[in-house]
Coordinates of C-alpha atoms and ligand atoms in Angstrom, one line a residue:
M1 CA -23.0 26.4 -91.2
T2 CA -23.6 30.3 -89.5
G3 CA -21.7 32.6 -90.4
K4 CA -20.1 34.4 -87.5
L5 CA -18.1 38.2 -87.5
L6 CA -14.8 37.5 -85.1
V7 CA -14.5 41.3 -84.5
I8 CA -10.7 41.4 -83.5
G9 CA -8.4 43.5 -81.1
F10 CA -4.8 41.6 -81.3
G11 CA -2.9 44.0 -78.6
P12 CA 0.2 45.6 -79.7
G13 CA 1.8 43.2 -81.2
D14 CA 3.8 40.3 -79.6
Y15 CA 2.0 37.4 -78.4
K16 CA 2.1 37.5 -74.8
H17 CA 0.0 40.5 -75.1
I18 CA -2.9 39.0 -76.5
T19 CA -5.9 37.9 -74.8
E20 CA -6.9 34.3 -74.6
R21 CA -10.0 34.9 -76.6
A22 CA -8.5 36.6 -79.3
R23 CA -5.9 33.7 -79.6
N24 CA -8.8 31.0 -79.7
A25 CA -10.2 33.9 -82.3
I26 CA -8.2 33.6 -84.6
Q27 CA -7.8 29.9 -84.7
E28 CA -11.6 28.8 -84.3
S29 CA -11.8 31.2 -88.0
D30 CA -11.9 30.3 -91.6
I31 CA -11.1 33.2 -93.2
I32 CA -8.9 36.2 -91.5
I33 CA -9.4 39.4 -93.2
G34 CA -7.5 42.3 -92.4
Y35 CA -3.9 45.1 -92.9
K36 CA -1.1 43.3 -94.5
T37 CA 1.3 44.1 -91.4
Y38 CA -1.8 42.8 -88.9
V39 CA -2.0 39.8 -90.8
D40 CA 2.1 39.5 -90.8
L41 CA 2.1 40.1 -87.1
V42 CA -0.5 37.3 -85.8
K43 CA 0.9 34.7 -88.6
G44 CA 2.4 32.4 -85.7
L45 CA -1.0 31.8 -84.3
L46 CA -2.9 30.6 -87.8
S47 CA -3.2 27.6 -88.5
G48 CA -4.8 27.2 -92.2
Q49 CA -6.7 30.2 -92.5
Q50 CA -7.6 31.9 -95.7
I51 CA -5.9 35.3 -95.4
I52 CA -7.7 38.3 -97.6
S53 CA -5.3 41.2 -96.9
T54 CA -6.0 44.5 -98.3
G55 CA -4.2 47.9 -98.6
M56 CA -4.4 50.5 -95.2
T57 CA -7.1 52.5 -96.6
E58 CA -9.8 50.0 -98.2
E59 CA -10.7 49.9 -94.3
V60 CA -14.6 50.0 -96.0
S61 CA -14.1 47.5 -98.4
R62 CA -12.4 45.0 -95.5
A63 CA -15.3 45.6 -94.0
Q64 CA -18.0 44.6 -96.4
E65 CA -15.8 42.0 -97.3
A66 CA -15.5 40.5 -93.9
V67 CA -19.7 40.8 -93.8
K68 CA -20.5 39.5 -97.1
Q69 CA -18.3 35.9 -95.9
A70 CA -20.2 35.8 -92.8
E71 CA -23.3 35.6 -94.5
Q72 CA -22.5 33.1 -97.1
G73 CA -21.7 31.1 -93.6
K74 CA -18.0 32.0 -92.8
K75 CA -17.0 32.2 -89.2
V76 CA -14.5 35.9 -90.5
A77 CA -11.8 37.3 -88.1
V78 CA -11.3 41.0 -88.7
I79 CA -8.4 42.0 -87.1
S80 CA -7.0 45.1 -86.0
S81 CA -3.9 46.4 -83.9
G82 CA -4.7 46.8 -79.7
D83 CA -8.5 47.3 -79.5
A84 CA -10.9 46.6 -82.8
G85 CA -13.6 48.8 -81.0
V86 CA -9.7 51.9 -80.2
Y87 CA -10.2 53.2 -84.4
G88 CA -10.1 49.5 -85.1
M89 CA -12.5 47.9 -87.4
A90 CA -15.5 47.6 -85.1
G91 CA -17.3 50.7 -85.4
L92 CA -17.1 49.7 -89.4
V93 CA -18.0 46.7 -89.4
Y94 CA -21.5 47.4 -87.3
E95 CA -21.7 50.2 -90.2
V96 CA -21.8 48.1 -92.8
L97 CA -24.0 45.7 -91.4
I98 CA -26.6 48.5 -90.6
E99 CA -26.3 50.1 -93.9
K100 CA -28.1 46.0 -95.6
G101 CA -30.6 46.3 -93.1
W102 CA -28.7 44.0 -90.6
K103 CA -30.8 43.0 -87.0
K104 CA -28.9 41.8 -83.7
D105 CA -31.5 39.2 -82.9
S106 CA -32.0 38.1 -87.1
G107 CA -29.4 38.9 -88.7
V108 CA -25.2 37.3 -88.2
E109 CA -24.1 36.6 -84.8
V110 CA -20.8 40.0 -84.6
E111 CA -18.7 39.8 -81.6
V112 CA -16.4 41.6 -80.4
I113 CA -12.8 40.9 -78.2
P114 CA -11.3 43.9 -76.7
G115 CA -7.6 44.0 -76.9
I116 CA -5.4 46.4 -75.3
S117 CA -5.3 49.8 -76.5
A118 CA -2.3 51.4 -77.6
I119 CA -2.9 54.4 -75.0
N120 CA -2.4 51.6 -72.5
S121 CA 0.2 49.7 -73.8
C122 CA 2.8 52.9 -74.7
A123 CA 1.2 53.6 -71.3
A124 CA 3.0 50.6 -69.3
L125 CA 6.2 51.6 -71.0
L126 CA 6.6 54.4 -70.0
G127 CA 5.3 54.7 -66.5
A128 CA 2.0 55.2 -65.5
P129 CA 1.4 59.1 -66.9
V130 CA -2.4 57.9 -67.8
M131 CA -3.8 57.7 -64.1
H132 CA -5.7 60.6 -64.7
D133 CA -8.4 61.7 -66.8
A134 CA -7.6 60.8 -69.8
C135 CA -8.8 61.0 -73.9
T136 CA -8.2 59.7 -76.7
I137 CA -7.4 61.6 -79.9
S138 CA -6.7 60.3 -83.7
L139 CA -4.7 63.0 -85.9
S140 CA -5.5 61.2 -88.7
D141 CA -7.9 63.5 -90.6
H142 CA -8.6 61.0 -93.2
L143 CA -11.9 60.4 -92.3
T144 CA -12.8 63.0 -89.7
P145 CA -12.5 67.3 -90.5
W146 CA -9.5 68.7 -89.2
K147 CA -11.3 71.6 -87.9
L148 CA -13.3 69.2 -85.5
I149 CA -9.4 67.7 -84.2
E150 CA -8.5 71.1 -83.4
K151 CA -11.8 71.4 -81.6
R152 CA -11.6 68.2 -79.0
I153 CA -7.2 69.4 -79.0
E154 CA -8.4 72.7 -77.3
A155 CA -11.1 71.7 -75.6
A156 CA -8.7 68.7 -74.3
A157 CA -6.0 71.0 -73.1
Q158 CA -8.3 73.1 -71.7
A159 CA -9.7 70.7 -68.8
D160 CA -6.2 69.0 -68.1
F161 CA -6.8 66.3 -69.8
V162 CA -3.9 63.2 -70.3
I163 CA -4.0 62.9 -73.7
A164 CA -3.0 59.9 -76.2
L165 CA -2.6 61.3 -79.7
Y166 CA -3.1 58.2 -82.2
N167 CA -1.8 59.1 -85.8
P168 CA 0.4 61.8 -84.8
K169 CA 1.7 61.7 -88.4
S170 CA 2.4 60.0 -91.3
G171 CA 4.4 60.8 -95.0
R172 CA 1.9 62.9 -95.9
R173 CA 0.2 64.3 -93.0
T174 CA 3.0 65.8 -91.3
R175 CA 1.9 69.0 -90.3
Q176 CA -1.0 68.1 -87.8
I177 CA 0.9 67.2 -85.0
V178 CA 2.8 70.4 -84.8
E179 CA -0.8 72.1 -85.1
A180 CA -1.4 70.4 -82.1
Q181 CA 1.6 70.8 -80.3
Q182 CA 0.5 74.8 -81.1
I183 CA -2.5 74.3 -79.8
L184 CA -1.8 72.2 -76.7
L185 CA 1.0 75.2 -75.9
K186 CA -1.5 77.7 -75.2
Y187 CA -2.8 75.9 -71.8
R188 CA 0.1 73.9 -70.5
S189 CA 3.5 75.1 -69.8
P190 CA 6.4 73.9 -72.4
A191 CA 7.6 71.3 -69.8
T192 CA 4.9 69.2 -69.7
P193 CA 5.8 66.0 -69.9
V194 CA 5.3 64.1 -73.4
G195 CA 6.4 59.9 -73.9
L196 CA 6.4 59.4 -77.2
V197 CA 6.2 55.5 -77.8
K198 CA 6.7 53.8 -80.8
S199 CA 5.8 50.7 -81.2
A200 CA 5.5 49.4 -78.3
Y201 CA 6.2 45.6 -78.0
R202 CA 7.2 44.7 -81.3
D203 CA 10.7 44.5 -82.3
S204 CA 11.5 48.4 -83.8
Q205 CA 10.1 49.4 -80.3
N206 CA 11.2 52.9 -79.3
I207 CA 10.8 54.7 -76.2
V208 CA 11.4 58.7 -76.0
M209 CA 11.0 60.8 -72.7
T210 CA 10.3 64.8 -73.7
N211 CA 8.4 67.6 -72.9
L212 CA 5.5 69.2 -74.7
L213 CA 8.2 72.5 -76.4
D214 CA 10.3 69.6 -77.4
M215 CA 8.6 66.8 -78.5
L216 CA 8.8 67.9 -82.5
D217 CA 12.7 67.3 -81.9
H218 CA 12.2 63.6 -82.0
E219 CA 11.5 61.1 -84.5
I220 CA 7.1 60.5 -84.9
G221 CA 5.9 58.4 -87.6
M222 CA 2.5 55.8 -88.0
L223 CA 3.3 53.4 -85.8
T224 CA 4.2 56.3 -83.0
T225 CA 1.4 56.8 -79.4
V226 CA 1.8 60.5 -78.0
I227 CA 1.5 60.6 -74.8
I228 CA 0.4 64.3 -73.7
G229 CA 0.6 64.8 -69.3
N230 CA -1.9 66.8 -67.4
S231 CA -0.5 69.8 -65.5
S232 CA 0.7 67.2 -62.4
T233 CA 2.9 64.7 -64.8
F234 CA 6.0 64.3 -64.3
F235 CA 9.7 62.3 -64.6
Y236 CA 11.3 60.5 -62.7
D237 CA 14.3 57.9 -62.9
D238 CA 13.4 58.0 -66.4
L239 CA 9.5 57.2 -65.8
M240 CA 6.7 59.3 -67.0
I241 CA 4.5 60.2 -63.8
T242 CA 0.8 61.1 -63.7
P243 CA -0.2 61.7 -59.7
R244 CA -3.6 59.5 -58.4
G245 CA -4.8 62.6 -57.1
Y246 CA -4.5 65.7 -59.0
Q247 CA -2.8 67.7 -55.5
R248 CA -1.1 66.1 -52.6
K249 CA -1.2 67.2 -49.9
Y250 CA 1.3 68.1 -46.6
T251 CA 1.5 69.1 -43.3
L252 CA 4.4 71.5 -41.8
N253 CA 6.3 68.5 -40.4
Q254 CA 5.7 65.9 -43.2
A255 CA 6.4 66.5 -47.0
V256 CA 4.3 64.7 -48.8
Q257 CA 1.5 63.5 -46.9
P258 CA -0.7 61.6 -49.4
L259 CA -4.1 60.8 -47.5
K260 CA -5.0 57.7 -45.6
P261 CA -7.8 55.7 -46.9
H262 CA -10.4 56.9 -43.9
Q263 CA -9.5 60.5 -44.2
R264 CA -10.6 60.7 -48.0
L265 CA -14.0 61.1 -47.7
Q266 CA -14.2 63.8 -45.3
K267 CA -15.3 66.8 -46.8
D268 CA -12.1 68.8 -45.5
A269 CA -9.5 66.4 -46.8
E270 CA -10.9 66.9 -50.0
P271 CA -11.0 71.0 -50.6
W272 CA -11.3 70.4 -53.7
A273 CA -15.1 68.6 -53.6
L274 CA -17.8 69.3 -55.4
E275 CA -20.0 70.0 -52.5
Q276 CA -16.4 71.8 -50.4
S277 CA -16.4 74.5 -53.6
D278 CA -17.3 74.8 -57.7
E279 CA -15.2 77.8 -58.9
F280 CA -11.5 75.4 -57.3
K281 CA -9.5 75.6 -60.2
P282 CA -5.6 74.5 -59.5
D283 CA -3.3 77.1 -60.9
G284 CA -1.4 74.7 -63.6
N285 CA -4.8 74.9 -65.7
E286 CA -4.3 78.6 -66.7
A287 CA -3.6 79.4 -69.6
V288 CA -0.1 80.1 -70.6
S289 CA 0.1 83.0 -73.1
L290 CA 2.5 82.7 -76.1
T291 CA 2.3 86.1 -78.2
A292 CA 4.2 84.8 -80.7
K293 CA 2.4 85.2 -84.2
G294 CA 4.4 83.7 -87.2
T295 CA 6.5 79.8 -87.8
P296 CA 6.1 77.4 -85.0
R297 CA 9.8 78.1 -84.1
E298 CA 9.3 81.9 -83.8
F299 CA 6.6 80.4 -81.5
A300 CA 8.6 77.5 -79.6
E301 CA 11.2 80.5 -79.6
E302 CA 9.5 82.4 -77.5
A303 CA 8.1 79.1 -75.1
L304 CA 11.5 79.2 -74.5
R305 CA 12.4 82.3 -73.4
M306 CA 9.6 82.0 -70.9
I307 CA 10.9 78.8 -69.1
E308 CA 14.1 80.4 -69.6
G309 CA 13.3 83.8 -67.4
G310 CA 11.2 82.0 -65.1
I311 CA 7.5 82.4 -65.0
E312 CA 5.7 82.1 -62.0
G313 CA 4.6 78.2 -61.9
F314 CA 7.0 77.7 -64.9
Q315 CA 9.7 75.3 -64.5
H316 CA 11.8 72.3 -67.1
P317 CA 11.3 69.2 -65.6
F318 CA 14.2 67.6 -65.6
V319 CA 15.6 70.7 -63.7
N320 CA 13.2 71.2 -61.1
Q321 CA 9.6 70.6 -61.7
P322 CA 7.3 72.7 -59.0
I323 CA 4.5 70.1 -57.5
Q324 CA 1.6 71.9 -56.6
T325 CA 0.3 71.0 -53.4
I326 CA -2.6 71.9 -51.1
F327 CA -0.9 73.1 -48.4
E328 CA -2.2 72.5 -45.2
L329 CA -1.8 74.5 -41.5
A330 CA -3.7 76.1 -38.7
V331 CA -3.0 79.7 -37.3
S332 CA -3.6 81.5 -34.7
T333 CA -3.1 85.3 -32.3
G334 CA -1.8 83.2 -29.6
V335 CA -2.0 80.1 -27.1
A336 CA -3.8 83.4 -24.3
N337 CA -4.6 85.5 -27.4
K338 CA -7.8 85.4 -28.6
K339 CA -7.7 88.9 -30.6
F340 CA -7.2 89.4 -34.2
T341 CA -5.6 92.7 -35.5
P342 CA -6.7 94.5 -38.4
K343 CA -3.2 93.3 -40.2
Q344 CA -3.4 89.8 -39.4
M345 CA -6.2 89.0 -41.4
V346 CA -5.5 91.3 -44.9
T347 CA -2.2 89.1 -44.1
L348 CA -3.9 86.3 -44.4
S349 CA -6.6 86.9 -47.0
E350 CA -3.0 87.6 -49.1
V351 CA -1.9 84.4 -48.3
V352 CA -5.3 82.2 -48.8
G353 CA -6.2 84.6 -51.7
E354 CA -9.4 83.7 -54.2
E355 CA -9.2 79.9 -54.0
G356 CA -7.9 78.7 -51.3
V357 CA -9.9 78.1 -48.1
M358 CA -10.0 79.6 -44.2
E359 CA -12.3 77.6 -42.0
Y360 CA -12.9 78.8 -38.6
T361 CA -12.1 75.3 -36.3
Q362 CA -12.5 74.1 -32.4
D363 CA -9.6 74.5 -31.5
H364 CA -9.9 78.2 -31.6
S365 CA -7.8 78.6 -34.6
I366 CA -8.4 79.4 -38.4
K367 CA -7.4 76.3 -41.1
L368 CA -5.9 77.1 -43.7
Q369 CA -5.8 75.1 -47.0
I370 CA -3.9 77.1 -49.7
L371 CA -2.9 75.6 -53.3
T372 CA 1.1 76.3 -53.7
S373 CA 4.3 75.0 -54.9
H374 CA 5.5 77.9 -52.2
P375 CA 4.7 77.0 -48.6
D376 CA 7.5 78.2 -47.0
E377 CA 6.9 81.9 -48.1
I378 CA 3.6 81.5 -47.2
V379 CA 5.2 80.8 -43.5
R380 CA 7.3 83.6 -43.6
K381 CA 4.4 86.2 -44.2
L382 CA 1.9 84.4 -40.9
E383 CA 4.8 84.5 -38.9
E384 CA 6.0 88.6 -40.0
A385 CA 2.2 88.9 -39.0
N386 CA 2.7 87.5 -35.5
F387 CA 1.0 84.1 -36.3
L388 CA 1.3 81.3 -34.2
I389 CA 1.7 78.1 -37.2
S390 CA 0.6 75.1 -36.2
P391 CA 0.5 71.8 -38.1
V392 CA -3.1 69.6 -38.5
G393 CA -4.0 66.0 -38.7
D394 CA -3.4 63.8 -36.4
V395 CA -1.1 66.0 -34.3
L396 CA -1.4 67.4 -30.6
T397 CA -3.0 70.7 -30.9
V398 CA -2.9 73.0 -27.3
K399 CA -6.2 74.7 -26.5
A400 CA -6.1 77.4 -23.8
C401 CA -8.8 79.5 -22.5
D402 CA -7.4 83.3 -22.7
F403 CA -7.1 83.9 -18.8
C404 CA -9.6 86.9 -18.6
D405 CA -6.9 88.3 -21.0
G406 CA -4.3 88.3 -18.7
E407 CA -6.2 89.3 -15.3
K408 CA -5.7 85.4 -14.4
K409 CA -1.9 85.3 -16.4
D410 CA 0.2 83.0 -14.0
A411 CA -0.4 80.0 -15.9
I412 CA 0.2 81.4 -19.2
P413 CA 3.8 80.5 -19.1
Y414 CA 2.8 77.1 -18.9
A415 CA 0.4 76.6 -21.6
E416 CA 2.9 78.4 -24.0
E417 CA 5.6 76.0 -23.1
L418 CA 3.3 73.3 -23.5
H419 CA 2.8 74.3 -27.1
E420 CA 6.4 74.8 -27.7
R421 CA 7.6 71.8 -26.6
L422 CA 4.3 69.7 -27.4
G423 CA 2.1 71.2 -30.2
G424 CA 1.8 69.7 -33.6
M425 CA 3.9 66.4 -32.2
E426 CA 2.9 63.7 -34.2
L427 CA 0.7 60.7 -33.0
P428 CA -1.3 58.1 -33.6
K429 CA -4.5 60.6 -33.4
E430 CA -5.1 63.4 -32.9
L431 CA -4.8 64.8 -29.4
K432 CA -5.9 67.9 -27.6
L433 CA -4.9 69.0 -24.7
G434 CA -6.6 71.9 -22.8
V435 CA -5.2 74.5 -20.1
N436 CA -8.0 76.3 -18.3
G437 CA -6.3 79.5 -16.3
C438 CA -8.9 78.8 -13.2
G439 CA -11.3 76.8 -11.5
M440 CA -14.7 77.7 -13.7
A441 CA -12.9 75.9 -16.8
C442 CA -15.0 77.9 -18.9
Y443 CA -13.4 77.7 -22.0
G444 CA -14.1 73.4 -21.3
A445 CA -10.1 72.2 -21.0
V446 CA -11.9 69.1 -18.9
K447 CA -13.6 68.1 -21.8
E448 CA -10.5 67.6 -24.1
D449 CA -8.5 64.1 -24.2
I450 CA -6.0 65.7 -21.8
G451 CA -7.4 68.9 -19.1
L452 CA -5.5 70.8 -17.2
V453 CA -7.1 73.8 -14.8
F454 CA -5.2 76.0 -12.6
R455 CA -6.3 76.5 -9.1
K456 CA -4.9 77.4 -6.2
G457 CA -1.8 78.3 -7.7
A458 CA -1.1 74.3 -9.0
F459 CA -3.3 72.2 -11.5
D460 CA -5.4 69.9 -11.3
L461 CA -5.3 67.4 -13.7
F462 CA -8.2 65.3 -16.3
L463 CA -7.7 62.5 -18.8
G464 CA -10.1 60.9 -21.4
A465 CA -12.9 62.6 -22.2
K466 CA -14.6 61.5 -25.0
T467 CA -15.0 64.8 -26.5
A468 CA -18.1 63.3 -29.2
G469 CA -20.7 61.2 -29.8
R470 CA -23.9 60.0 -27.9
T471 CA -21.8 58.9 -25.1
A472 CA -19.5 61.8 -24.5
H473 CA -18.3 62.9 -21.1
P474 CA -15.7 64.6 -19.8
G475 CA -11.6 63.6 -18.7
Q476 CA -11.5 62.1 -14.9
I477 CA -10.3 63.8 -12.3
V478 CA -6.6 61.7 -12.0
A479 CA -5.0 64.5 -9.4
E480 CA -5.5 67.4 -7.8
G481 CA -2.9 70.3 -7.1
I482 CA 0.4 69.6 -9.3
A483 CA 2.9 72.0 -8.9
P484 CA 3.7 73.9 -11.4
D485 CA 7.1 73.7 -12.0
E486 CA 5.9 69.5 -12.7
I487 CA 3.9 69.8 -15.2
V488 CA 5.0 70.3 -18.1
G489 CA 7.1 67.4 -17.9
L490 CA 5.2 65.0 -16.7
V491 CA 2.3 66.0 -19.5
E492 CA 5.2 65.3 -21.7
R493 CA 5.4 61.4 -20.6
I494 CA 1.8 60.9 -20.2
I495 CA 1.6 61.5 -24.2
Q496 CA 5.2 60.0 -24.9
E497 CA 3.6 57.3 -23.3
Y498 CA 0.5 57.3 -25.6
K499 CA 2.5 58.1 -28.8
E500 CA 4.6 54.9 -28.1
K501 CA 1.9 53.0 -26.9
A502 CA -1.7 53.8 -28.5
Y503 CA -2.7 51.4 -31.9
P504 CA -3.0 53.5 -35.0
N505 CA -5.6 55.9 -34.9
E506 CA -6.4 55.3 -30.8
R507 CA -8.2 58.1 -29.6
F508 CA -6.4 59.0 -25.9
Y509 CA -9.8 57.5 -23.7
K510 CA -9.9 54.3 -25.6
F511 CA -6.3 54.0 -25.0
F512 CA -7.0 55.4 -21.5
K513 CA -9.4 53.0 -20.9
R514 CA -7.6 50.0 -22.4
V515 CA -4.3 50.0 -20.5
K516 CA -6.0 51.0 -17.6
R517 CA -3.1 53.4 -16.1
V518 CA -1.1 56.2 -17.7
Q519 CA 2.3 57.1 -15.6
G520 CA 0.4 55.7 -12.8
F521 CA -2.4 57.5 -13.0
S522 CA -5.1 54.6 -13.3
Y523 CA -8.6 54.4 -15.4
Q524 CA -11.9 54.0 -13.1
D525 CA -14.9 53.1 -15.5
I526 CA -16.7 55.7 -14.2
T527 CA -19.5 56.2 -17.0
P528 CA -23.1 56.2 -15.4
K529 CA -25.1 53.3 -15.8
I530 CA -28.3 54.9 -16.9
K531 CA -31.7 53.0 -17.1
I532 CA -33.8 54.8 -20.9
D533 CA -37.7 54.6 -20.0
A534 CA -39.2 53.0 -23.1
A535 CA -40.9 56.8 -25.1
V536 CA -44.4 57.8 -24.0
C537 CA -46.2 57.6 -27.4
G538 CA -49.0 59.7 -28.0
E539 CA -52.3 58.4 -27.0
Ligands
SAH1 N1 -6.5 50.3 -82.5 C1 -5.3 50.8 -81.9 C2 -5.4 52.0 -82.8 C3 -5.3 51.9 -84.7 S1 -5.0 53.7 -84.9 C4 -5.3 50.5 -80.6 O1 -6.6 50.9 -80.2 O2 -4.5 50.5 -80.2 C5 -3.6 53.8 -85.3 C6 -2.4 54.4 -84.7 O3 -2.2 53.2 -83.3 C7 -0.5 55.0 -84.8 O4 -0.9 55.6 -85.4 C8 -0.3 54.4 -83.6 O5 -0.5 55.9 -82.7 C9 -1.1 53.3 -82.7 N2 -0.8 52.0 -82.5 C10 -1.0 51.0 -82.4 N3 -0.3 50.3 -82.4 C11 1.0 50.8 -81.7 C12 2.2 50.5 -80.7 N4 2.1 48.8 -80.9 N5 2.5 51.4 -80.4 C13 3.0 52.3 -80.6 N6 1.3 52.8 -81.4 C14 0.7 52.3 -81.9

């Protein structure tokens, strides 16, 4: 008979959340070793196994007993709640074995069977608070020095981890959770959402949603797990939720605009990525400096005054928690004007700040990415400085030349009207409309999705340029001499047709090629078939 150690995590406590392997392992064992409460929890699964249950603090002797029995040829189930490898018996069992010179290949067989740990079961009951980087910290200083625990809380608080506090409090250990709260308040808003889950999936289950400041007003005990949100965690309808991404993006005309999957990996869609900047730091991470020294109560009262007094960036979650977002928009000095004033440059640097991003684009505009909870304020300042503001993304952008600084000014009003009527319109894919003031077309209108060239008092219309790639080509001329008073309406109808009939993400040139006719203008296949000679290799 060969012995075996089965180190089993049986999950939060109800039979539905035990894995099949854990269930079978319990059944195939000869002996069950575990804390009495745990043995009681799995009683219904037993079929005559010998039970060795000792007190809570005798974990080492339980592990020693288990090893001894296995060495004598018994199949021994050592049970832990949750996962046996998370403040459970798995490590201890190995430590006892190693102490005795055990080797994996020659020694008694060990199988560690995973279970659902409290961080997972409690998170599920709260909503989705552990969506982002998270850690577990046990506040039990029974086997770990308090100084080390303190250091870990401090580091986790500072680094904006979602934190699951295990063993937060017991009959004798009551100060640890108070100390932990004080450390957390140094780095996080008093309004940070906190979930308290007692006895998840057991008969006495109890769930409380609170915040960092008020959490100690509720019952916290041996069977509670305390989940502290990060700086973007929020409450919604009695659920505690941490967004999957750190920031949510939005454009002017859409409050919340999650990135589409194909955009995620683009550098400009993720300004906070390593490649983009290693300095990026969301405001939410910044320390709140509380100055009160003294009792926790004085400390908490100061924090309360701070939120009631309305500190920048802090609001009570139940009132209206500000959600920090990357506000993304494009600014230019005008459809025809290409000149910046010094005041405009100063305004730009003010609104963008140290941590925002300003990027010059091919569209004669500067794209801004600003982390803020007050986009309206930013828009107001930019408008005051006479900036033209446009949304970014899959929208229509009107690009125009500088009309030779106004000398060739006849077409300017049409370009401006097009911008006013259509600029920023949401479309299946980004679309550029180029307007040039003379036949030189030096600003490249014919290379845009739709191009207008003003010549001899009327417009020439170009459709379907392929603006990038090895097979790039200009748009094809579909009409000449369109009367100025017809142009805005015509362009609007073309764009409307594209908006209605194009597939999502279908660029204008592909759409034109596919449908063959747009507003009566026909597509002609003019892509030249060029024979490419084989390269002459050096002889
Ligand atoms: N191995 C266990 C943790 C043991 S430490 C696991 O992975 O979950 C004991 C602590 O775990 C408790 O103080 C409590 O913080 C947490 N805990 C365990 N079971 C729990 C449950 N059902 N509900 C809430 N918290 C629980």
